[in-house]
Structure formats: C-alpha cells, structure tokens
Coordinates of N, CA and C in Angstrom, one line a residue:
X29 N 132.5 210.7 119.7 CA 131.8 211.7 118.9 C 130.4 211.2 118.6
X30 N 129.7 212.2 118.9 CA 127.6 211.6 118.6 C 128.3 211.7 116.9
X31 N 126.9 210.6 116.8 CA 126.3 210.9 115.5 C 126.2 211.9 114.8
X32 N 127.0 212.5 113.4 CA 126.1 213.9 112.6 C 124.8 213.3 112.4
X33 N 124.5 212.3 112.6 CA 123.2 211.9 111.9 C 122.5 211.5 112.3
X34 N 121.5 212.4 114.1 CA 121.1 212.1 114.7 C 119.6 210.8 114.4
X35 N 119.4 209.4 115.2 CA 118.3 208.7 115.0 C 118.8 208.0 113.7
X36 N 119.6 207.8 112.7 CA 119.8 206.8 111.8 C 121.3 206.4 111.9
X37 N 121.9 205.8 111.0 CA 123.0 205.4 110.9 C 123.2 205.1 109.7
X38 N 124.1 206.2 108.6 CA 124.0 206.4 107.7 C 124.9 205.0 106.9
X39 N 125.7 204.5 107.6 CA 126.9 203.9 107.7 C 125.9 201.8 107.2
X40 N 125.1 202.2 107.9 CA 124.2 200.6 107.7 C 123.7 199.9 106.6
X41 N 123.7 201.1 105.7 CA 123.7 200.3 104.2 C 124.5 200.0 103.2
X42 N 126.1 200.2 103.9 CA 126.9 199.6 103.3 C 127.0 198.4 102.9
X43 N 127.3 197.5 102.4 CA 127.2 196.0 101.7 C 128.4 195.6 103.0
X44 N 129.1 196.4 103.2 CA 130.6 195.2 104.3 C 130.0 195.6 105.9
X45 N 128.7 195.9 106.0 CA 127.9 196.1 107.6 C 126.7 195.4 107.6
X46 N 126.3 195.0 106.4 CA 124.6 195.0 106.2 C 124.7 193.4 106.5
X47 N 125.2 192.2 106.3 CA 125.1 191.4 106.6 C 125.4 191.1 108.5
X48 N 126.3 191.6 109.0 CA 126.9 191.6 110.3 C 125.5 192.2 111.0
X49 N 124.8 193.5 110.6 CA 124.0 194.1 111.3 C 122.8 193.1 111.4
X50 N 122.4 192.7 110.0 CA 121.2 191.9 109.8 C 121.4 190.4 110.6
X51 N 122.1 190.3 110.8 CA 122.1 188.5 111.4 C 121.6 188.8 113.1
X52 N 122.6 190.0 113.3 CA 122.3 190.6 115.0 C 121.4 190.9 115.4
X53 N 120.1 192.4 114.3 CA 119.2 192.5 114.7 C 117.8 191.2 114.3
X54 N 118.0 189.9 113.6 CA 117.0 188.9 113.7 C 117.8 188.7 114.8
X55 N 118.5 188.1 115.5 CA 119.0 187.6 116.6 C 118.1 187.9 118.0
X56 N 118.2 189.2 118.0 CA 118.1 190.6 119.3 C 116.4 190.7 119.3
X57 N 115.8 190.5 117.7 CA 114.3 190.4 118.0 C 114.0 189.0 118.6
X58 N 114.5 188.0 118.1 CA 113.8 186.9 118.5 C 114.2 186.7 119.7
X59 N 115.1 187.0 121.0 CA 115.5 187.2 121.8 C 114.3 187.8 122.7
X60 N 114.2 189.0 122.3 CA 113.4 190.2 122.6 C 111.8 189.0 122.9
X61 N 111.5 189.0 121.9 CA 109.9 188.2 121.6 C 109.5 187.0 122.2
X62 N 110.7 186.4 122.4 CA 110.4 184.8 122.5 C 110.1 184.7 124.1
X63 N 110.7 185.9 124.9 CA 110.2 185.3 126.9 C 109.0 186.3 126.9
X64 N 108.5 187.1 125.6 CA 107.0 187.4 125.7 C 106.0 186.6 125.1
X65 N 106.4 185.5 124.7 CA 105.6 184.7 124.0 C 104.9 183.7 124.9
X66 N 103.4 183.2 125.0 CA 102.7 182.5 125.8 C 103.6 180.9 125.3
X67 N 103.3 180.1 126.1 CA 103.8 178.3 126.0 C 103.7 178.0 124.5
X68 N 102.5 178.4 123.9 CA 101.9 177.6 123.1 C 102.6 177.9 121.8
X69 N 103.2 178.7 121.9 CA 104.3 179.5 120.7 C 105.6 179.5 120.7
X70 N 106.6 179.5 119.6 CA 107.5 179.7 119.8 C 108.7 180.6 118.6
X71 N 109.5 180.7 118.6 CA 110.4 181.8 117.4 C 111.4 180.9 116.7
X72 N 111.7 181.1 115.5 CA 112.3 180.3 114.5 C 113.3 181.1 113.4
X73 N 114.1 181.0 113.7 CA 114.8 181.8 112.1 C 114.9 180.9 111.4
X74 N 114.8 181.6 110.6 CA 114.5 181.2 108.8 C 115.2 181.0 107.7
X75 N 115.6 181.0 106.4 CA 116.6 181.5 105.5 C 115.7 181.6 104.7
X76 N 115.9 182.6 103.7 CA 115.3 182.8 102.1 C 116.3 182.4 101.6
X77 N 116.7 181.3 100.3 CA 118.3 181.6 99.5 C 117.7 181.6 98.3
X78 N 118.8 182.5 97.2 CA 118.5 182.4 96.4 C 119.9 182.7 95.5
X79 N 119.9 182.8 94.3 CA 121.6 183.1 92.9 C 121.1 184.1 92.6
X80 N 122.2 185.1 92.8 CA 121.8 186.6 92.2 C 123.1 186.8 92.2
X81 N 123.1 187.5 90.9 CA 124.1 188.4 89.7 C 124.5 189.4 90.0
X82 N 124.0 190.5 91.1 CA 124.0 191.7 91.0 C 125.5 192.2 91.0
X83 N 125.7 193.6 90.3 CA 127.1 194.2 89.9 C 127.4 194.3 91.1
X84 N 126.7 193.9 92.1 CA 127.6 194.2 94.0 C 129.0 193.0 93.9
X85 N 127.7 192.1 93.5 CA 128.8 190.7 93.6 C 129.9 190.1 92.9
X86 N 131.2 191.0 92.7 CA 132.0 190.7 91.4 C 133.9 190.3 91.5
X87 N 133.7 189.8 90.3 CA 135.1 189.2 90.7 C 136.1 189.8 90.0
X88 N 137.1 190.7 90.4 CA 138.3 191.1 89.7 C 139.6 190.4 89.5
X89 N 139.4 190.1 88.5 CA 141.1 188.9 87.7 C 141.8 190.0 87.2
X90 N 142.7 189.2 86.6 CA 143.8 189.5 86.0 C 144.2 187.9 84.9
X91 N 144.1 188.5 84.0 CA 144.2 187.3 83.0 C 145.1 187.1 82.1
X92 N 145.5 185.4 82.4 CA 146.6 184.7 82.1 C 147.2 185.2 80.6
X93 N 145.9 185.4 79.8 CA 146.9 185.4 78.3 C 145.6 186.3 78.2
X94 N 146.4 186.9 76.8 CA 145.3 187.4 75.8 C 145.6 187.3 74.1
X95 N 144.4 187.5 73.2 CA 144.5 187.2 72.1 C 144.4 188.6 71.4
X96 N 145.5 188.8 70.4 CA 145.5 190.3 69.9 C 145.7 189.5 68.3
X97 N 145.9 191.1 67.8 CA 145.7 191.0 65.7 C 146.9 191.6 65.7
X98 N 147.3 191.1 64.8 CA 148.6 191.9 64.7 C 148.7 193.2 63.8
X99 N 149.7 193.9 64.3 CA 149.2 195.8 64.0 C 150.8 196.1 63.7
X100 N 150.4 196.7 63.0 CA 152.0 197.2 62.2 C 152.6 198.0 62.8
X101 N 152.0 199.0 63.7 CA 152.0 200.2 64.4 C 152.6 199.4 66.0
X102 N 151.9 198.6 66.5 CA 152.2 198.1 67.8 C 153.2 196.6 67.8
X103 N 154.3 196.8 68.2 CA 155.3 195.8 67.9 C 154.8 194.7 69.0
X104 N 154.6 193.1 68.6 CA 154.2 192.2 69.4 C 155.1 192.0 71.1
X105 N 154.7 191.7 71.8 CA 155.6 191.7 73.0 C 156.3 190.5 73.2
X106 N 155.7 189.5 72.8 CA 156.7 187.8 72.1 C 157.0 188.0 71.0
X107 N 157.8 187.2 70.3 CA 158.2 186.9 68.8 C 157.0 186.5 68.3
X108 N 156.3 186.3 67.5 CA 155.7 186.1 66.1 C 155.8 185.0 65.7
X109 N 154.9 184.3 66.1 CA 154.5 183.2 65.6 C 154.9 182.9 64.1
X110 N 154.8 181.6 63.2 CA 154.4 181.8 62.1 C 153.5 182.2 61.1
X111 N 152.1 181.9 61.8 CA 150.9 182.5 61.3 C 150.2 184.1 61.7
X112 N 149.6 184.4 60.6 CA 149.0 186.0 60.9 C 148.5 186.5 62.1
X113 N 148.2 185.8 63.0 CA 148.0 186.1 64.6 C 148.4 185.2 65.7
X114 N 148.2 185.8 66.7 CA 149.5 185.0 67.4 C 148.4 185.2 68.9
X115 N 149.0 184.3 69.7 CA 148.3 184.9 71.3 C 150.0 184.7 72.3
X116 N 149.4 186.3 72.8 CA 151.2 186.5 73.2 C 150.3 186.7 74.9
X117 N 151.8 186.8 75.7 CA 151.5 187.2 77.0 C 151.7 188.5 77.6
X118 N 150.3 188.8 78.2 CA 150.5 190.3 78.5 C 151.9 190.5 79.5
X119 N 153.1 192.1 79.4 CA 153.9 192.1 80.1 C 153.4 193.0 81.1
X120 N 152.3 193.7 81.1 CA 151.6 193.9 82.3 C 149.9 193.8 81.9
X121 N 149.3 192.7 82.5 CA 148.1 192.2 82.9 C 147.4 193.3 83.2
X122 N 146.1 193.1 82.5 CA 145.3 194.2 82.5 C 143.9 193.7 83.6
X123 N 143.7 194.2 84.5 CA 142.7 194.0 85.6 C 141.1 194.3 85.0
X124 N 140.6 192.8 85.3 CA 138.7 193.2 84.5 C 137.9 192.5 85.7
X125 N 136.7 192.9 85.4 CA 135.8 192.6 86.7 C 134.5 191.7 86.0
X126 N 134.5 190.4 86.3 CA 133.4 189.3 85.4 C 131.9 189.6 87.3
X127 N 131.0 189.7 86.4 CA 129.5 190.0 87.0 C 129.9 188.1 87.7
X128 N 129.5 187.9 88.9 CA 129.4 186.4 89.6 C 127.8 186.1 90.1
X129 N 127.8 185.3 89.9 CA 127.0 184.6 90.8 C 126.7 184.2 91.9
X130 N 126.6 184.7 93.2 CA 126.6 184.3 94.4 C 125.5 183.5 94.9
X131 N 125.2 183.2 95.9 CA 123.9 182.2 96.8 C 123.9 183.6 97.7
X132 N 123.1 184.2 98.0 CA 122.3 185.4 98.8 C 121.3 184.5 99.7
X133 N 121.4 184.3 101.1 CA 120.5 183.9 102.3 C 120.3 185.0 103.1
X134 N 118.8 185.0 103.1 CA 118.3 186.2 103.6 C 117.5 185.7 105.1
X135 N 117.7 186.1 106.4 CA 117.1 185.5 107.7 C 116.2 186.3 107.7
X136 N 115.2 185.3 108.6 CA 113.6 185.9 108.9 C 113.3 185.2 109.9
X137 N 112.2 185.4 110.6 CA 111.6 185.0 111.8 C 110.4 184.6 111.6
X138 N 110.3 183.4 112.6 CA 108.5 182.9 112.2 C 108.1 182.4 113.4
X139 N 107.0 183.1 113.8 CA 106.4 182.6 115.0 C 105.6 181.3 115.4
X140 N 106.3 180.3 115.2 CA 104.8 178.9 114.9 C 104.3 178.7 116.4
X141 N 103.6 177.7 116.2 CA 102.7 176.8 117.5 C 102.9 175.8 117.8
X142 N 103.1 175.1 119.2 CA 104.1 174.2 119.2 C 103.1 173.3 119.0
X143 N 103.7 172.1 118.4 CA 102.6 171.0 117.9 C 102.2 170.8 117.1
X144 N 101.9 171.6 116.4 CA 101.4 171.8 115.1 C 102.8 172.5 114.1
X145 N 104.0 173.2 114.6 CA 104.3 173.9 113.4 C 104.1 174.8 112.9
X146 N 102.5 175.7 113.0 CA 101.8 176.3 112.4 C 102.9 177.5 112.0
X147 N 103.1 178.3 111.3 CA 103.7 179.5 111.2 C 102.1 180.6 111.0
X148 N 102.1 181.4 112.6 CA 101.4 182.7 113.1 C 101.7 183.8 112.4
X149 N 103.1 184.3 112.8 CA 103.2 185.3 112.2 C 105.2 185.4 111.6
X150 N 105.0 186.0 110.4 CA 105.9 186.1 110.0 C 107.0 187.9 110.3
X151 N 108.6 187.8 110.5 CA 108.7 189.1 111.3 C 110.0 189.1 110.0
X152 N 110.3 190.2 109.0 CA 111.1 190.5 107.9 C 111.6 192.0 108.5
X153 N 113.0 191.8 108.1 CA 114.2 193.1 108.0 C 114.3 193.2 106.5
X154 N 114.1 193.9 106.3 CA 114.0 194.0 104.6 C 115.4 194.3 104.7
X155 N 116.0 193.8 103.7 CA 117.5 193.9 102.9 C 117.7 195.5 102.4
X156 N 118.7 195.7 101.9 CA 119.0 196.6 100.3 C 118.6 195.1 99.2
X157 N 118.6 194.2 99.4 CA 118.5 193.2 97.9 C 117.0 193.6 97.8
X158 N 116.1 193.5 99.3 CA 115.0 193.3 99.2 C 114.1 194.6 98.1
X159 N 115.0 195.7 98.4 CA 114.6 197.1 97.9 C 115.1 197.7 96.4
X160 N 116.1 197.1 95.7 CA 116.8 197.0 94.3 C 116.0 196.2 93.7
X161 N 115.7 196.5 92.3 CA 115.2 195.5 91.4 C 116.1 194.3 91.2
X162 N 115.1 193.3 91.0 CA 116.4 192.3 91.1 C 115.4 190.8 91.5
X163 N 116.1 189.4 91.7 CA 115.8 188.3 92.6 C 115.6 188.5 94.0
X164 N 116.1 189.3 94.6 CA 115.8 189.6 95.9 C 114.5 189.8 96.1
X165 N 114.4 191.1 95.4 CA 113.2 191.9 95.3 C 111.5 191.2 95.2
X166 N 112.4 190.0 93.9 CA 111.2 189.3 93.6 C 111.0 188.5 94.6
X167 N 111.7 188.2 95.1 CA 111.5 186.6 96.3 C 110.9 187.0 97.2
X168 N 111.1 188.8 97.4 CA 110.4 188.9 99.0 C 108.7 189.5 98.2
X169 N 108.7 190.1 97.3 CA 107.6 190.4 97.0 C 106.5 188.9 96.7
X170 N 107.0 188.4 96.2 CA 106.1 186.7 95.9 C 106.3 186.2 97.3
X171 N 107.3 186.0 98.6 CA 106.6 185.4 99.6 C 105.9 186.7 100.1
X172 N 105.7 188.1 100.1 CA 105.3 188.7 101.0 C 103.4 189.1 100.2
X173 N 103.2 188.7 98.8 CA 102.0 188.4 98.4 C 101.3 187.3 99.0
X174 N 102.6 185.8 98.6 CA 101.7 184.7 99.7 C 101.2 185.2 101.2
X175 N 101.8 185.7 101.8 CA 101.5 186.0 102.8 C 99.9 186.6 103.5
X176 N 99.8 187.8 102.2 CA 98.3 188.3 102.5 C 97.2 187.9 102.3
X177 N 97.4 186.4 101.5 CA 96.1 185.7 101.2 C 96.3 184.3 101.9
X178 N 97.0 184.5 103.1 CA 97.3 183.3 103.8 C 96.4 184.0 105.3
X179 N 96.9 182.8 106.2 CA 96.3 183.0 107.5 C 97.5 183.6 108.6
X180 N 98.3 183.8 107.8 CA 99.6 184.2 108.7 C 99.9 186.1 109.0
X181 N 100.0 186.2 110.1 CA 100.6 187.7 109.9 C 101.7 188.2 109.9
X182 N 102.3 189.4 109.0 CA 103.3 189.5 108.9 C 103.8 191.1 109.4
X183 N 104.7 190.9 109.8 CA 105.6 192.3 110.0 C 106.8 192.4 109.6
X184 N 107.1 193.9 108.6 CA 108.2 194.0 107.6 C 108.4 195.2 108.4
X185 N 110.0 195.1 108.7 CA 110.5 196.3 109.2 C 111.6 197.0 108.3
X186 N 111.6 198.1 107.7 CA 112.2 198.7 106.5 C 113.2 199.6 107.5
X187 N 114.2 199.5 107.9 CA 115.1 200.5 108.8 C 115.6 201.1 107.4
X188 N 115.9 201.2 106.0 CA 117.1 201.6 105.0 C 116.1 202.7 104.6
X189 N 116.9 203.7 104.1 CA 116.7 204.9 103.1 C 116.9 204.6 101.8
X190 N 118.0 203.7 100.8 CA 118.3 203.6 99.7 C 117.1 202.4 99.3
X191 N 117.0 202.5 97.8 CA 116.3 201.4 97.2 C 114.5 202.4 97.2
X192 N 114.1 201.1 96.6 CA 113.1 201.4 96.4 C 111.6 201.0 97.7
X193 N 111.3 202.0 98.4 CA 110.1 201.0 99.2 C 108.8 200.2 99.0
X194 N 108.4 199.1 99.2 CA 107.6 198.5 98.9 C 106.2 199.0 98.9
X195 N 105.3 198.6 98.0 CA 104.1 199.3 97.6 C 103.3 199.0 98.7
X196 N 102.9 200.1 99.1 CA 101.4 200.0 99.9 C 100.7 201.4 99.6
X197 N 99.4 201.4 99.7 CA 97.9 201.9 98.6 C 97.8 202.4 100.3
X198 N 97.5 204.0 100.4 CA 96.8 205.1 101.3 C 97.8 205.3 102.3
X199 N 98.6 205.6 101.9 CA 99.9 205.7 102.9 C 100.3 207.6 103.1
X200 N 99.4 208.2 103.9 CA 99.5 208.9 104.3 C 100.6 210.5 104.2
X201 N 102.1 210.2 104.7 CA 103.4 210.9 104.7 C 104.6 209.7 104.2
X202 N 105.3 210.1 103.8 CA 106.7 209.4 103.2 C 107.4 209.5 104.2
X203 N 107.9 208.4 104.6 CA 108.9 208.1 105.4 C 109.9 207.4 105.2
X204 N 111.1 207.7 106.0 CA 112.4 206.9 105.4 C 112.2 205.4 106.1
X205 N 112.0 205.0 106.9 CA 111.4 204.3 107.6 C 110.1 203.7 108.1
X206 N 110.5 202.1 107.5 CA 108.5 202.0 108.1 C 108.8 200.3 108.9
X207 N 107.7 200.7 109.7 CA 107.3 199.2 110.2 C 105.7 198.9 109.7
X208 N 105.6 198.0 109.2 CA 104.2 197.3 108.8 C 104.0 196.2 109.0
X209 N 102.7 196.2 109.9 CA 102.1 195.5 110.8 C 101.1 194.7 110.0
X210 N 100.8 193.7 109.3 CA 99.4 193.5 108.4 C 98.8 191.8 109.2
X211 N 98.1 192.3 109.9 CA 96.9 191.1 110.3 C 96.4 190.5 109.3
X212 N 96.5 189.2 109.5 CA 95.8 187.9 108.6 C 94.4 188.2 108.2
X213 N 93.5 188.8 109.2 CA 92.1 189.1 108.8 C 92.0 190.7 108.3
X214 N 92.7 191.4 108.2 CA 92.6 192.6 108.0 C 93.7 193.1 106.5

C-alpha cells in the first residue's frame, strides 16, 4: 500500500523509530560522501551525550509498600499496629511513573583532513530532542553557535515536522523541512 502521505513519513518521529532511523541515515550519508571525498579528507561519526529528564524517558513501578493515616471510614488491609499509624501492604499495587534520567547520544558527522585532524565541515540530523526545549536543544544550539564563529562548515538537515525549528533571520517561506548549508566565510 503507497504512502497516504505522499514525500514524508509521518511514522519517523515516533520515539521507538527515531533512534533505528537516525543511526542508518548518518550511516547512508557518510557512505554516500566519503568515495566523493578528494585523499586529503575523510568522514567521522561523532557522538553528542548528554542526561536528560524528559517525560519521554520514564519509569513505571509498582511499589512495595505504602504509608497511609488511619481513617475510620477505610478499614486497614493488615492488622493495626500499636501506634496511630501504621505502614500496611498494598493488596493491589498501585502503578506510578518516576521522570528518569537517561544518557541521550546524539551521532553526527565531521569531515576532517588527514593529518592534521582538522574538522572542515560539520553534517547534523537534527533530532526531535534537538527541536523540544530541553538539554538537547541546548547542546545543539551552543555547538551549532560555536560553529558560526569558527572556520568549520556546517550542514543541518531538519527531515521532522514536530518541535520547534531552529532560528534563522530572512527565511523566505515556512517549510516543514530544511536543509542548511552555512559556509565558514559566509
């Protein structure tokens, strides 16, 4: 069955594809780039990492005990301690979801010089992290500032519709999709 949704794939910003997708298409560029690349260069994936909180990342328990008050109206589910409160065991466990912490590694591409190292030009798939407020957000916006006051060039390729897109000043028509090209001297 084609696409209802001819030229995108609505299905890619899901959180259980977006990692699978993103590892394959750095993979497929640097693939792509590297037997057009003169000697003197060559392609490198990258990692960004970083700890982020976001409500994506969460853990659902079920927990061992709980601590209640005692209520005249609600008969305890253990016996009664001696003292005015008691910590009894739930007889059915109530399911809660605690915010986690994960390590988030984000791949990128860098075109250096052999010999030197140098990193030419830098080549970014922007995330959904990259596009939500958040650590993500900040990490790519602080390397992608270093960037414009460096000698390196960079290309950000935005394939997502969700989130927010990154600021750029004279931008013509809105699009769901951008690639941006920014030369080191320009």
């Amino acid at each position: 069955m084609p696409s209802p949704f001819p030229g995108m794939d609505p299905y890619l910003e899901q959180p259980a594809f977006w990692s699978s997708f993103h590892f394959r298409f750095i993979g497929a560029i640097a693939a792509a780039i590297e037997v057009q690349l003169s000697r003197q260069y060559y392609v490198e994936v990258e990692t960004r990492t970083y700890r982020s909180s976001d409500t994506e990342n969460l853990l659902i328990g079920i927990p061992d005990a709980a601590v209640v008050a005692k209520s005249v109206s609600e008969p305890l589910m253990t016996p009664p301690l001696e003292t005015e409160s008691s910590v009894t065991t739930q007889v059915r466990p109530q399911r809660v979801t605690l915010p986690m912490s994960v390590e988030v590694n984000e791949r990128y591409l860098e075109v250096r010089e052999i010999g030197t190292d140098a990193v030419i030009t830098v080549i970014e798939v922007l995330s959904p992290k990259n596009k939500r407020a958040g650590k993500g957000r900040d990490a790519y916006e602080k390397k992608r500032g270093m960037m414009f006051t460096s000698a390196t060039h960079l290309i950000a390729i935005d394939l997502l519709w969700g989130g927010k897109a990154m600021p750029v000043l004279g931008l013509q028509s809105s699009t769901a999709y951008r690639i941006l090209v920014s030369r080191s001297d320009q």
